[in-house]
mmCIF file of C-alpha atoms and ligand atoms in Angstrom:
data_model
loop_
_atom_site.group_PDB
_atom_site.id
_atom_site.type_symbol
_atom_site.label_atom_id
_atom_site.label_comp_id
_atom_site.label_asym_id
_atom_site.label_seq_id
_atom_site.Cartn_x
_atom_site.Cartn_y
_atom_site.Cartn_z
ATOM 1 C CA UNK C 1358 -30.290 -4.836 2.295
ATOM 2 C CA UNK C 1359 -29.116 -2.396 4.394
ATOM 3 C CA UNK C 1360 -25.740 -2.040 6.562
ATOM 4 C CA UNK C 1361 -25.947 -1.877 10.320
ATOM 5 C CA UNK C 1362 -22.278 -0.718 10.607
ATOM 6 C CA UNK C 1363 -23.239 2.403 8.498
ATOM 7 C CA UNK C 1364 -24.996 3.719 11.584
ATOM 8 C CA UNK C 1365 -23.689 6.319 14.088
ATOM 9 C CA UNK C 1366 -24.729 5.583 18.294
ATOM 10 C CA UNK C 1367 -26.964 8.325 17.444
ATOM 11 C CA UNK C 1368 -28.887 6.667 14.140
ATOM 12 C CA UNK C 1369 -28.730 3.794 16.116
ATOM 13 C CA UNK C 1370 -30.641 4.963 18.822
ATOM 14 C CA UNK C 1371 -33.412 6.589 16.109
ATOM 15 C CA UNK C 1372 -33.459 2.811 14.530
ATOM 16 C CA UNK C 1373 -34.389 1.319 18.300
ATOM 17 C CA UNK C 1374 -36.984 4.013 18.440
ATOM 18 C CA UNK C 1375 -39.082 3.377 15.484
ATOM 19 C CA UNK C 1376 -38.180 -0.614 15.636
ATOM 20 C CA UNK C 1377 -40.922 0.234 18.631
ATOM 21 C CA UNK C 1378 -38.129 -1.169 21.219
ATOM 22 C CA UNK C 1379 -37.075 0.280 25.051
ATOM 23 C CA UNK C 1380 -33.690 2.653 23.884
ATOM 24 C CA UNK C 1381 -31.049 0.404 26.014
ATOM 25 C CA UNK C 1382 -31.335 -1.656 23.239
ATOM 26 C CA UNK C 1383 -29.222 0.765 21.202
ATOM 27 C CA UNK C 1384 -26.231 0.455 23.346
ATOM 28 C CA UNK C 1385 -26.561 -3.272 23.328
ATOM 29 C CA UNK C 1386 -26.441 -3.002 19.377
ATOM 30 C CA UNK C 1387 -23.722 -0.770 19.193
ATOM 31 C CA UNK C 1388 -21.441 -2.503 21.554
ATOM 32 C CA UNK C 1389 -22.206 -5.799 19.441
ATOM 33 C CA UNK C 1390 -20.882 -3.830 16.336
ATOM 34 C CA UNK C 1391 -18.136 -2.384 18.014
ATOM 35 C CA UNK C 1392 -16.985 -6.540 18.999
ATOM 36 C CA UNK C 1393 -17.210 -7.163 14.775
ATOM 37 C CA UNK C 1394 -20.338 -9.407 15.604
ATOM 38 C CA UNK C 1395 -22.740 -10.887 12.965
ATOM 39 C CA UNK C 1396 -26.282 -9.624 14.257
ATOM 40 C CA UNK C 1397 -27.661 -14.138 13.941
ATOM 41 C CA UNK C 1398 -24.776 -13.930 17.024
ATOM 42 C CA UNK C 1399 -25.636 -10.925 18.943
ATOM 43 C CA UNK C 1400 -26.589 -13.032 22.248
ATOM 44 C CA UNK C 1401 -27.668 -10.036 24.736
ATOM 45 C CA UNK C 1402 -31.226 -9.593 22.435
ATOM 46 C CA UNK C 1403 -34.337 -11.312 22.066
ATOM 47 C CA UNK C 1404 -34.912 -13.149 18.843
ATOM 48 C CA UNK C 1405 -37.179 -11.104 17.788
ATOM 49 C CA UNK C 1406 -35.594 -8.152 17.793
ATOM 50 C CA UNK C 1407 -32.746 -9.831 15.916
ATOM 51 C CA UNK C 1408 -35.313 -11.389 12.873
ATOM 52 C CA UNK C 1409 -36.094 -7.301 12.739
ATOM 53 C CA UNK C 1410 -32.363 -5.972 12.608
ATOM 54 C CA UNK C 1411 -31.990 -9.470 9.657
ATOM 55 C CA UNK C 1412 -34.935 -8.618 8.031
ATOM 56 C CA UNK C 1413 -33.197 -5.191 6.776
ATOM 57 C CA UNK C 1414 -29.543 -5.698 7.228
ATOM 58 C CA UNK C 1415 -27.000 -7.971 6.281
ATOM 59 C CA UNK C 1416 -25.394 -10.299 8.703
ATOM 60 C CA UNK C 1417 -21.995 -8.946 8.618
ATOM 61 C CA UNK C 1418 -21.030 -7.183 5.816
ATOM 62 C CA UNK C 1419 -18.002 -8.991 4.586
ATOM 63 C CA UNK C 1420 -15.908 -12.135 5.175
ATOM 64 C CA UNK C 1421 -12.639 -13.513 5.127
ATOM 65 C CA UNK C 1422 -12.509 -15.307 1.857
ATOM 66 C CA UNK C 1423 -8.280 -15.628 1.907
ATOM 67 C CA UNK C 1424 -5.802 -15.238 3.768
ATOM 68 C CA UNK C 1425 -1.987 -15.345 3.018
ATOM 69 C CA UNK C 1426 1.031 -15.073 5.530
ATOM 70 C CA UNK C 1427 4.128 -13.003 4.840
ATOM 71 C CA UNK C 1428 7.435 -14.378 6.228
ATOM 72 C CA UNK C 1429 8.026 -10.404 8.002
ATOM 73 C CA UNK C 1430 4.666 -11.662 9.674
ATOM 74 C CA UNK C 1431 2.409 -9.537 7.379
ATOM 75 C CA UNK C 1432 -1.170 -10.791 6.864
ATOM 76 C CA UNK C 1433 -3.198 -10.056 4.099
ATOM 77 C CA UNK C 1434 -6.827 -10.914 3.450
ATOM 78 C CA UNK C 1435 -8.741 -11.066 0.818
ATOM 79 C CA UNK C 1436 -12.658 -10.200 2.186
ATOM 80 C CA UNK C 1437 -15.466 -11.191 0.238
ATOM 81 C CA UNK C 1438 -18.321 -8.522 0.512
ATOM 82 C CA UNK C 1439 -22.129 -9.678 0.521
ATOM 83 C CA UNK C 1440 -22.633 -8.972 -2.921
ATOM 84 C CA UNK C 1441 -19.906 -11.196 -3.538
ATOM 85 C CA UNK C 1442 -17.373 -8.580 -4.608
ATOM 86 C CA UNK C 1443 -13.630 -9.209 -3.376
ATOM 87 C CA UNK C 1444 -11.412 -6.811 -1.902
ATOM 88 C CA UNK C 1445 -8.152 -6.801 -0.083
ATOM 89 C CA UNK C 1446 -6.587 -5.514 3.367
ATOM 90 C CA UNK C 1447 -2.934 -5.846 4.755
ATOM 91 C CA UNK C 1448 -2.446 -6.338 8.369
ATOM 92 C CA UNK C 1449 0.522 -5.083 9.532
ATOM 93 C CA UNK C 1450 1.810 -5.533 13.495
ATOM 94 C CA UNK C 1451 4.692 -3.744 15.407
ATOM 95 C CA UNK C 1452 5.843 -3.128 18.615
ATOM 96 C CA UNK C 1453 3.462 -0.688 19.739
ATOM 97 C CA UNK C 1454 0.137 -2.440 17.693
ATOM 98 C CA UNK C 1455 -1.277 -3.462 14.642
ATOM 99 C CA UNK C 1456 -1.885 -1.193 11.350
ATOM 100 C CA UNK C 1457 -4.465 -2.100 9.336
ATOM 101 C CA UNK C 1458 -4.910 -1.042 5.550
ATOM 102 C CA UNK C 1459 -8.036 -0.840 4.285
ATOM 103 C CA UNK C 1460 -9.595 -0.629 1.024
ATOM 104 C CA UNK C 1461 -12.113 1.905 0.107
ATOM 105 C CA UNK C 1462 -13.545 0.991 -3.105
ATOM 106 C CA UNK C 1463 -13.881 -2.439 -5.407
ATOM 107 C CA UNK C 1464 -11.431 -1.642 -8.045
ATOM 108 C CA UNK C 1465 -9.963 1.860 -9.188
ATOM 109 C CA UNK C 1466 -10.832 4.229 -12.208
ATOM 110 C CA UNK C 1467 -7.383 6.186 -11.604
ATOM 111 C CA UNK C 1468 -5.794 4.058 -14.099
ATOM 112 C CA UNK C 1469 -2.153 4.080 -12.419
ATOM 113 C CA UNK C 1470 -0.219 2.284 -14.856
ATOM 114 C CA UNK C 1471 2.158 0.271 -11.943
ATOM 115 C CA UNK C 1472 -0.758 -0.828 -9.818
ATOM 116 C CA UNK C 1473 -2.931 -3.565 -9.931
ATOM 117 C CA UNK C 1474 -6.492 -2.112 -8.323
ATOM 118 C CA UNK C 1475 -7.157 -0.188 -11.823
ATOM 119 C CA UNK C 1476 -6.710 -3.213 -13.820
ATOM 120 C CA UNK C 1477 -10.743 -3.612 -14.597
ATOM 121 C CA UNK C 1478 -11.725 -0.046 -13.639
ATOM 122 C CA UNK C 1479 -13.924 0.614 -10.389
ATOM 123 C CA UNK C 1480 -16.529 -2.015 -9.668
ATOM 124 C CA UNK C 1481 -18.086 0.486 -6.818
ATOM 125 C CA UNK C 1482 -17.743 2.215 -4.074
ATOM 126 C CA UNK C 1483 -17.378 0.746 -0.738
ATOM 127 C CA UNK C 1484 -20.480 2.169 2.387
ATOM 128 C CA UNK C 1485 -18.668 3.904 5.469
ATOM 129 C CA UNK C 1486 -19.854 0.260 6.903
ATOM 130 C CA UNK C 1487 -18.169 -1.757 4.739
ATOM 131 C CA UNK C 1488 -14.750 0.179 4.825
ATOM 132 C CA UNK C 1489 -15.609 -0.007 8.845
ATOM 133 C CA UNK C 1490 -16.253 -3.272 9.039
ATOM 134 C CA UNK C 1491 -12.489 -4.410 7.666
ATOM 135 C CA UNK C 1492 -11.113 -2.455 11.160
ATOM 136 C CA UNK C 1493 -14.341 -4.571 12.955
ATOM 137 C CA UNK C 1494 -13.805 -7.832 12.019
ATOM 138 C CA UNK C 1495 -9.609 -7.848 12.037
ATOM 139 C CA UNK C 1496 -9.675 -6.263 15.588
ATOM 140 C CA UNK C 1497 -11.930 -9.271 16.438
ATOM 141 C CA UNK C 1498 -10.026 -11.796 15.099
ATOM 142 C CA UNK C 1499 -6.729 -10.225 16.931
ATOM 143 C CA UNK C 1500 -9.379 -10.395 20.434
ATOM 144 C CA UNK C 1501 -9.643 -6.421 20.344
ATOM 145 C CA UNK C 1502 -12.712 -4.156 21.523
ATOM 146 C CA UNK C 1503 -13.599 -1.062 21.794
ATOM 147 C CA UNK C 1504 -11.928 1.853 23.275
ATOM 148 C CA UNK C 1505 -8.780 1.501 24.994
ATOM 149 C CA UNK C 1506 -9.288 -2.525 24.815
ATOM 150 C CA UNK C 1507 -9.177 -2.344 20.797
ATOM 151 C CA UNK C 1508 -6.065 -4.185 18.998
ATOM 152 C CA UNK C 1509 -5.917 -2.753 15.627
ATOM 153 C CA UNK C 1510 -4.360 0.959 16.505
ATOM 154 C CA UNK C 1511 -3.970 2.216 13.633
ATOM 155 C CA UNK C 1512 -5.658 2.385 9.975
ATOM 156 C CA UNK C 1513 -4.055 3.475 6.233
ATOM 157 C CA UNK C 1514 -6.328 4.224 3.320
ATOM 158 C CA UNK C 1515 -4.314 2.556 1.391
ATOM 159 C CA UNK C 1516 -6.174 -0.550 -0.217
ATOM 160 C CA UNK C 1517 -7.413 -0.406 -3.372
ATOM 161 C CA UNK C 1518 -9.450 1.977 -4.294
ATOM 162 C CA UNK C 1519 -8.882 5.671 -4.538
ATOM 163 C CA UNK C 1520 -10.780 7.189 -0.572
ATOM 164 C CA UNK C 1521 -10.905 10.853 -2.168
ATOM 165 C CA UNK C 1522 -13.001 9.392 -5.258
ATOM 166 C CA UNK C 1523 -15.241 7.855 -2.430
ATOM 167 C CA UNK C 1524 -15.499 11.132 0.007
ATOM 168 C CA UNK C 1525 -18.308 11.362 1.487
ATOM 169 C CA UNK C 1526 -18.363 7.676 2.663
ATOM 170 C CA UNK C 1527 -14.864 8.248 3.660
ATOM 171 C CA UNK C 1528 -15.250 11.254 5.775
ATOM 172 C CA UNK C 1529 -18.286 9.312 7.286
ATOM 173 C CA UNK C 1530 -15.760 6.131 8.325
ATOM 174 C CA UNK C 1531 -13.312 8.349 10.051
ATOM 175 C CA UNK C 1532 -15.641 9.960 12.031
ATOM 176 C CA UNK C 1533 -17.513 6.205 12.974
ATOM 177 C CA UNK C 1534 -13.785 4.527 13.448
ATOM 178 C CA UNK C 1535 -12.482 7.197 15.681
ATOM 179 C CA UNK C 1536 -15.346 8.371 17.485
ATOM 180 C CA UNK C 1537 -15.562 7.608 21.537
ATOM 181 C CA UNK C 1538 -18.945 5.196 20.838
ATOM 182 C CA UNK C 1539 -16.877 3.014 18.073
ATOM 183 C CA UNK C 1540 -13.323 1.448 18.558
ATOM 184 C CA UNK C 1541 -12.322 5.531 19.077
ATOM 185 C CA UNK C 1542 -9.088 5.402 17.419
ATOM 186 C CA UNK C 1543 -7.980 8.593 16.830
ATOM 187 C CA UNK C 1544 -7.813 10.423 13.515
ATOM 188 C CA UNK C 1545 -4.399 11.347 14.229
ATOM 189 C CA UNK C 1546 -3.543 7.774 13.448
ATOM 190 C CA UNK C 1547 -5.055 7.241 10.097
ATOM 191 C CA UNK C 1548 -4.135 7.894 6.761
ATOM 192 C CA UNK C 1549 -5.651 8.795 4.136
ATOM 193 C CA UNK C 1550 -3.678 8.170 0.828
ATOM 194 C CA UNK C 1551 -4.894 9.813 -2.406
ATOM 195 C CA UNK C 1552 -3.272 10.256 -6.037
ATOM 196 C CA UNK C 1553 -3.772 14.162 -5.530
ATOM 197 C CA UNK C 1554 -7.510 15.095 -6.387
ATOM 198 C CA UNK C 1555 -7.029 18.402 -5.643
ATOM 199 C CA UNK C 1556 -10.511 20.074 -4.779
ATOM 200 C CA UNK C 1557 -11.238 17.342 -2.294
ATOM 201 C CA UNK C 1558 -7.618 17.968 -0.621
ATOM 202 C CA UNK C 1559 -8.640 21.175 0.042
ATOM 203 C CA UNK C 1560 -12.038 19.592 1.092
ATOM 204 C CA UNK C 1561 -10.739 17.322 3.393
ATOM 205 C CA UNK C 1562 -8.236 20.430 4.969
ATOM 206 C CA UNK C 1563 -11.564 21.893 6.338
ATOM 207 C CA UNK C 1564 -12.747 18.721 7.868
ATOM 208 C CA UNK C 1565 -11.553 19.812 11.150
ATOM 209 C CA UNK C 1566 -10.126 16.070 11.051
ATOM 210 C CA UNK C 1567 -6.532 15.267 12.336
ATOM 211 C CA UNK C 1568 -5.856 12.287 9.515
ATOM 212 C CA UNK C 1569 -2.430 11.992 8.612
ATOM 213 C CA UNK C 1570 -2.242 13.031 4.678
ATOM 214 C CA UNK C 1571 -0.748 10.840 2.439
ATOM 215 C CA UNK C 1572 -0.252 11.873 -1.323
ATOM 216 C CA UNK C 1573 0.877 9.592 -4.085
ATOM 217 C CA UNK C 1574 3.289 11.593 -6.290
ATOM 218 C CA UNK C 1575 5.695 9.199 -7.655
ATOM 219 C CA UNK C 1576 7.280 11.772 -10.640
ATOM 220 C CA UNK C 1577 8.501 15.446 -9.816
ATOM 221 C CA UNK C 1578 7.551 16.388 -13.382
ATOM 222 C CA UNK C 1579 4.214 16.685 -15.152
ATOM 223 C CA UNK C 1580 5.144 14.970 -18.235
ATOM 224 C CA UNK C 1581 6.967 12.232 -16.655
ATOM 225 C CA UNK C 1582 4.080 11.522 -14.150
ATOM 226 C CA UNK C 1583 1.219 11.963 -16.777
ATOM 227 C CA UNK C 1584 2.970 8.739 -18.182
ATOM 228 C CA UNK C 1585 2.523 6.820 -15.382
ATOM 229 C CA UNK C 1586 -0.694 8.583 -13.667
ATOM 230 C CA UNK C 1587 -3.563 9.878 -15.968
ATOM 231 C CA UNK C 1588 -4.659 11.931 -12.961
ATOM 232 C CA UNK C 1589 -1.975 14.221 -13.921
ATOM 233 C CA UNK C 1590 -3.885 15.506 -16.613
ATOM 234 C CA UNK C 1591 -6.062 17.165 -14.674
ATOM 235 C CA UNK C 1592 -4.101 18.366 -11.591
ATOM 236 C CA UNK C 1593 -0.551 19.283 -11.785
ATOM 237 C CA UNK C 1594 2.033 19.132 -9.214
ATOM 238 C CA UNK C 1595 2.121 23.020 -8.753
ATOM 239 C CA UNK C 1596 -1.653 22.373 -7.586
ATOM 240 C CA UNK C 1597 -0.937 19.483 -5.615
ATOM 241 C CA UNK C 1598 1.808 21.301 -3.848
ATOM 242 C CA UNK C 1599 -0.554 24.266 -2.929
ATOM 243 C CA UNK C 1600 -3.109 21.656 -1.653
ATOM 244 C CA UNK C 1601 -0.672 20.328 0.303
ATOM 245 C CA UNK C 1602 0.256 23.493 1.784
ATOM 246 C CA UNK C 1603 -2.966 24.345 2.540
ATOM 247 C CA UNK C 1604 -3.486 21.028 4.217
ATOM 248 C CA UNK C 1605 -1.005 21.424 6.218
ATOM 249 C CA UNK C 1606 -1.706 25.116 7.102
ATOM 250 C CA UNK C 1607 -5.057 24.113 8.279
ATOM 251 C CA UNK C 1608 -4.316 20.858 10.080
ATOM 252 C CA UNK C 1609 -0.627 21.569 11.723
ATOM 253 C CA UNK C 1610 -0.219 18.262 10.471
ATOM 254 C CA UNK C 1611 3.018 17.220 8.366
ATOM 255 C CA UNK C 1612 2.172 15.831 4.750
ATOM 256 C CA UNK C 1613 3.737 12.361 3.312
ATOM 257 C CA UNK C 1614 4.373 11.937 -0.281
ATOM 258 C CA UNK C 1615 4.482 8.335 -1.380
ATOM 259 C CA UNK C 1616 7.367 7.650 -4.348
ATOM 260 C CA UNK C 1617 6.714 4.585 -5.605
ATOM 261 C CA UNK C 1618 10.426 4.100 -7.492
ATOM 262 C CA UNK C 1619 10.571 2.092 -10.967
ATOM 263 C CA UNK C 1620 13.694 1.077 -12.865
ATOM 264 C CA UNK C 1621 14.241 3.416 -15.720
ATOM 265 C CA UNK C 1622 11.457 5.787 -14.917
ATOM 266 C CA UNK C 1623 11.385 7.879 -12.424
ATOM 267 C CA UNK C 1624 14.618 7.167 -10.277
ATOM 268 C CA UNK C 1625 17.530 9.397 -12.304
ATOM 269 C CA UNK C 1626 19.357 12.433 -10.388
ATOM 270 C CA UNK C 1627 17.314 14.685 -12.114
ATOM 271 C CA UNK C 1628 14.067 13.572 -10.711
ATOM 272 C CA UNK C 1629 15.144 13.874 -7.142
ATOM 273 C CA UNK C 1630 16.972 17.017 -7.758
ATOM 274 C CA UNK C 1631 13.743 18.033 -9.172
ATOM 275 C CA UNK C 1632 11.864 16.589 -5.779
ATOM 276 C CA UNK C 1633 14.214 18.183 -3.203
ATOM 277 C CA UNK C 1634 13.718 22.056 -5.159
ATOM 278 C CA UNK C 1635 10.276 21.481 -5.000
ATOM 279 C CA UNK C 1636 9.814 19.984 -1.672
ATOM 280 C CA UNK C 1637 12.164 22.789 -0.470
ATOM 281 C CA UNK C 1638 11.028 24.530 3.095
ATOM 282 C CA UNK C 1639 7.774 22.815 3.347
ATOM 283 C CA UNK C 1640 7.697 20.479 6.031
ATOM 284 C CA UNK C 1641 7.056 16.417 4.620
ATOM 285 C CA UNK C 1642 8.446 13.503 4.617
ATOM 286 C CA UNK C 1643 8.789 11.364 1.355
ATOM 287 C CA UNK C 1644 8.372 7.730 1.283
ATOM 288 C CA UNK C 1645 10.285 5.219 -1.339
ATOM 289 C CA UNK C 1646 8.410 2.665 -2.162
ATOM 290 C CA UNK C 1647 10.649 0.166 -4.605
ATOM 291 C CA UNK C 1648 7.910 -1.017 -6.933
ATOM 292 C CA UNK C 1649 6.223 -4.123 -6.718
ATOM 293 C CA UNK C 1650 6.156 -5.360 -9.754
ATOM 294 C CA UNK C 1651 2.961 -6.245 -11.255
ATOM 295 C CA UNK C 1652 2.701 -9.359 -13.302
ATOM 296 C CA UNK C 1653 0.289 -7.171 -15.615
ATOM 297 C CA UNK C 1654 2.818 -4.698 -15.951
ATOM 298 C CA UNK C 1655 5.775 -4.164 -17.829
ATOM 299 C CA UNK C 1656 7.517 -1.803 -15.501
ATOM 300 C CA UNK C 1657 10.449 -2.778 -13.291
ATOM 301 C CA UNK C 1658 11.564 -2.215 -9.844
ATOM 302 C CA UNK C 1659 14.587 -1.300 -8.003
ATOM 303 C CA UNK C 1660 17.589 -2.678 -6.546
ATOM 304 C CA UNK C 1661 18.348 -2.440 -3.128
ATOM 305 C CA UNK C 1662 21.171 -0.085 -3.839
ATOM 306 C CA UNK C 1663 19.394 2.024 -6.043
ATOM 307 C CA UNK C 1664 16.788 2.521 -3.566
ATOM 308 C CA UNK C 1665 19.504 3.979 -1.614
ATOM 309 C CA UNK C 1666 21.154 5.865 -3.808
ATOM 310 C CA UNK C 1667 17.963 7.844 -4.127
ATOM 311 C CA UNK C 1668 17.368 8.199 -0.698
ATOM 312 C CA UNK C 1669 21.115 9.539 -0.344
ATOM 313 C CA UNK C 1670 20.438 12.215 -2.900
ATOM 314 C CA UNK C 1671 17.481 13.986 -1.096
ATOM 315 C CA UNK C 1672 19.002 13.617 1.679
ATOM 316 C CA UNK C 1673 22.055 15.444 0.804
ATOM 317 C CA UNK C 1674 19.716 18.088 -0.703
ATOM 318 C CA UNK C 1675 17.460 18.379 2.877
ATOM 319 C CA UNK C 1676 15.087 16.284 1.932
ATOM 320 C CA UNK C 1677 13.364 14.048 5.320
ATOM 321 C CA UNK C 1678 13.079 10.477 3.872
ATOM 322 C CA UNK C 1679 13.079 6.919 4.170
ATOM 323 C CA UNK C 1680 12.426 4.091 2.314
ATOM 324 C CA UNK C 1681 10.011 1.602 3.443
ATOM 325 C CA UNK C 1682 10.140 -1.618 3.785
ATOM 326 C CA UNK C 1683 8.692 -3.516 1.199
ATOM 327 C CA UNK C 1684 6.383 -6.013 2.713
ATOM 328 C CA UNK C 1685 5.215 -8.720 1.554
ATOM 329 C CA UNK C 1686 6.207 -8.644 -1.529
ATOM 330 C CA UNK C 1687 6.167 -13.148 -1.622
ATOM 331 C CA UNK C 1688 2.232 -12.139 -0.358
ATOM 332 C CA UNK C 1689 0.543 -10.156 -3.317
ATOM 333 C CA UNK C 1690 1.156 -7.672 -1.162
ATOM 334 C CA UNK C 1691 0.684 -4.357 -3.735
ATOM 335 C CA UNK C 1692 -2.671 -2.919 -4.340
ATOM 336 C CA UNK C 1693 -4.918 -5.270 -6.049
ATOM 337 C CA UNK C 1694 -2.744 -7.907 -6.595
ATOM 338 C CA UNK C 1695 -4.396 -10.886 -4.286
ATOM 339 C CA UNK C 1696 -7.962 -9.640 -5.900
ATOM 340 C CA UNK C 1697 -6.926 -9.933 -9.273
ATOM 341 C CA UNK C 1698 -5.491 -13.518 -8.690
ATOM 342 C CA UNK C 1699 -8.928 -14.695 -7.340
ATOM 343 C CA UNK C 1700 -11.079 -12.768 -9.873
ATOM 344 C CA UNK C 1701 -9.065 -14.496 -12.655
ATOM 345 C CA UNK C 1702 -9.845 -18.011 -10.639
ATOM 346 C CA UNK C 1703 -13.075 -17.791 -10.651
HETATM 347 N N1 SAH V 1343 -5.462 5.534 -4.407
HETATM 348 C C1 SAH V 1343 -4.636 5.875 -3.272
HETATM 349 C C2 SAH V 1343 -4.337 4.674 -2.385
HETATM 350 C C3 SAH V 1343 -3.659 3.615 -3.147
HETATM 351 S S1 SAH V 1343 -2.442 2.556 -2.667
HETATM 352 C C4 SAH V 1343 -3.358 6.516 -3.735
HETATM 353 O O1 SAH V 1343 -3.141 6.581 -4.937
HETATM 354 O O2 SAH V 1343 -2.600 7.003 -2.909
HETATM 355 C C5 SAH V 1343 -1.239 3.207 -1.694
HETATM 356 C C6 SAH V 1343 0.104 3.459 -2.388
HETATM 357 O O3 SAH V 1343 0.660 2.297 -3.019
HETATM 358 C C7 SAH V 1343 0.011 4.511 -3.440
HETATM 359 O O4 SAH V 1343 1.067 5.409 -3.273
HETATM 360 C C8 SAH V 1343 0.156 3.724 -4.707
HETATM 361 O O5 SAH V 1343 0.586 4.539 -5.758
HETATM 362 C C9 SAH V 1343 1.143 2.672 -4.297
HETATM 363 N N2 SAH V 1343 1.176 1.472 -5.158
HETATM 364 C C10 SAH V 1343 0.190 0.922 -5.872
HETATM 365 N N3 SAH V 1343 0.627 -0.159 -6.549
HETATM 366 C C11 SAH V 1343 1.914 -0.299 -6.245
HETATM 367 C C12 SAH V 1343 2.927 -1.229 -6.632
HETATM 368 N N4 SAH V 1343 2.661 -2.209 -7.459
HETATM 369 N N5 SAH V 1343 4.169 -1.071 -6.108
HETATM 370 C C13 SAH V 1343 4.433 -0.047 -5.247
HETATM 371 N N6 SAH V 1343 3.533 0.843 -4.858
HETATM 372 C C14 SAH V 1343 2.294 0.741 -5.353
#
């Protein structure tokens, strides 16, 4: 089966064409995607063109399976895909909206050894459609639309699953999320998060896209991060710099690197002194993450203080930082964590 919410307006309003029906039909279909709708509830078209659009598409491409409150207000989901494949999404709301992360494949072949997507390797990739339809069906549950009317403002590539090991289905969700016939939210406001596969970096710097650039580096030497990230044996962080730079060149737009801090590992002096020389002139921002420890893994996270005390230390040395709040942390909330739990129910 196919999925309708892979389709631009455009390939839409081919589909209508050959379907053999008039071509107002195509903005009736796309504004029924754009409200998260199952096609058996689309209630603007005649049943027969509906038994067409079912005989070759799913209904809706995934569903909530489970959902778990944080006490900061959090929401996480756990979606279960037609095929009957789980994967996750965090909802996050603030002042000025909601953030939504979404996943990008089922399971991980990165192999980090603190996060819980790799556990079982990747599963598959995720359709532009299906990685669409987690922003679809969470704007509709928070009443959003399309446009200006939408709720969920923001999206982070940051689910499980690694988006530059899925990038051509990627690229093709950023331009269907953001573009002025879909919800339109604007690539300026989504991330894309990647453990540094450096060709498709440099890929993504010529996309002409605005995404904010996200890059998980989480050790300021090779050694150290080849421990904890096999992807470092392939790219090192002189490479991942230079992508970087280049990203940032191209797009104007300031880079983030993610430091996910464990106990013991990867949060001595040395290691940020070793951050700050590197990170020195280029324009970023670094994230702490304290680790959420994984019940799979025996790695250990930080105190409080010890977060700080990092964060104090690049600072000093001109470093722009911050360390973000870990949410949902009573949730499941890291990577993989809620899918595992139900995979190892069933
Ligand atoms: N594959 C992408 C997106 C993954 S998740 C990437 O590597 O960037 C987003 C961030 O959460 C990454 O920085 C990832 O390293 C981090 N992460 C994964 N598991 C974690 C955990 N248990 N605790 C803290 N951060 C974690």
């Amino acid at each position: 089966m196919e999925i309708l919410q892979d389709f631009s307006f455009d390939e839409i309003k081919i589909l209508v064409e050959e379907l053999g029906e008039k071509s107002f039909r195509a903005k009736q279909i796309m504004d029924n995607v754009n409200l998260g709708k199952a096609i058996s509830t689309y209630s603007n078209i005649s049943n027969e063109l509906k038994e067409k659009l079912l005989a070759r598409f799913v209904d809706f491409p995934l569903k909530v399976h489970t959902e778990q409150q944080s006490k900061d207000g959090t929401r996480k989901f756990a979606y279960e895909l037609s095929d009957g494949n789980i994967i996750e999404g965090v909802l996050m709301s603030y002042k000025y909206g909601h953030t939504l992360c979404v996943s990008t494949q089922v399971g991980c072949r990165m192999g980090c050894k603190f996060c819980a997507s790799t556990l079982n390797g990747l599963v598959r990739n995720l359709t532009a459609g299906e990685i669409l339809s987690q922003v679809l069906l969470v704007n509709a549950m928070l009443g959003g639309k399309s446009g200006k009317n939408r709720k969920v403002t923001n999206v982070v590539l940051m689910g499980s699953g690694e988006p530059l090991d899925n990038y051509d289905n990627v690229i093709k969700f950023i331009r269907l999320v953001s573009s002025p016939d879909g919800l339109n939210i604007s690539p300026r406001n989504i991330s894309v998060s990647t453990c540094g596969l450096v060709p498709n970096i440099l890929k993504l710097a010529k996309e002409g896209l605005q995404v904010i650039l996200t890059i998980s580096l989480h050790a300021p030497f090779d050694e150290l991060r080849k421990t904890i990230m096999p992807i470092a044996n392939k790219y090192s962080i002189r490479e991942i710099i230079n992508a970087a730079k280049a990203y940032f060149e191209s797009t104007g737009r300031r880079v983030l690197f993610e430091y996910t801090l464990i106990d013991g590992v990867n949060n001595t002096f040395d290691c940020a002194k070793q951050l700050a020389l590197m990170l020195k002139g280029f324009p970023c921002h670094v994230n702490l993450i304290p680790l959420n420890a994984v019940k799979e893994r025996d790695l250990k996270s930080v105190t409080r203080q010890n977060a700080e005390r990092f964060l104090t230390w690049l600072e000093h040395m001109g470093v722009s930082a911050t360390i973000r709040r870990t949410m949902a942390d009573d949730i499941d909330g890291a990577c993989g964590q809620l899918r595992n739990k139900i995979e190892s129910q069933n």
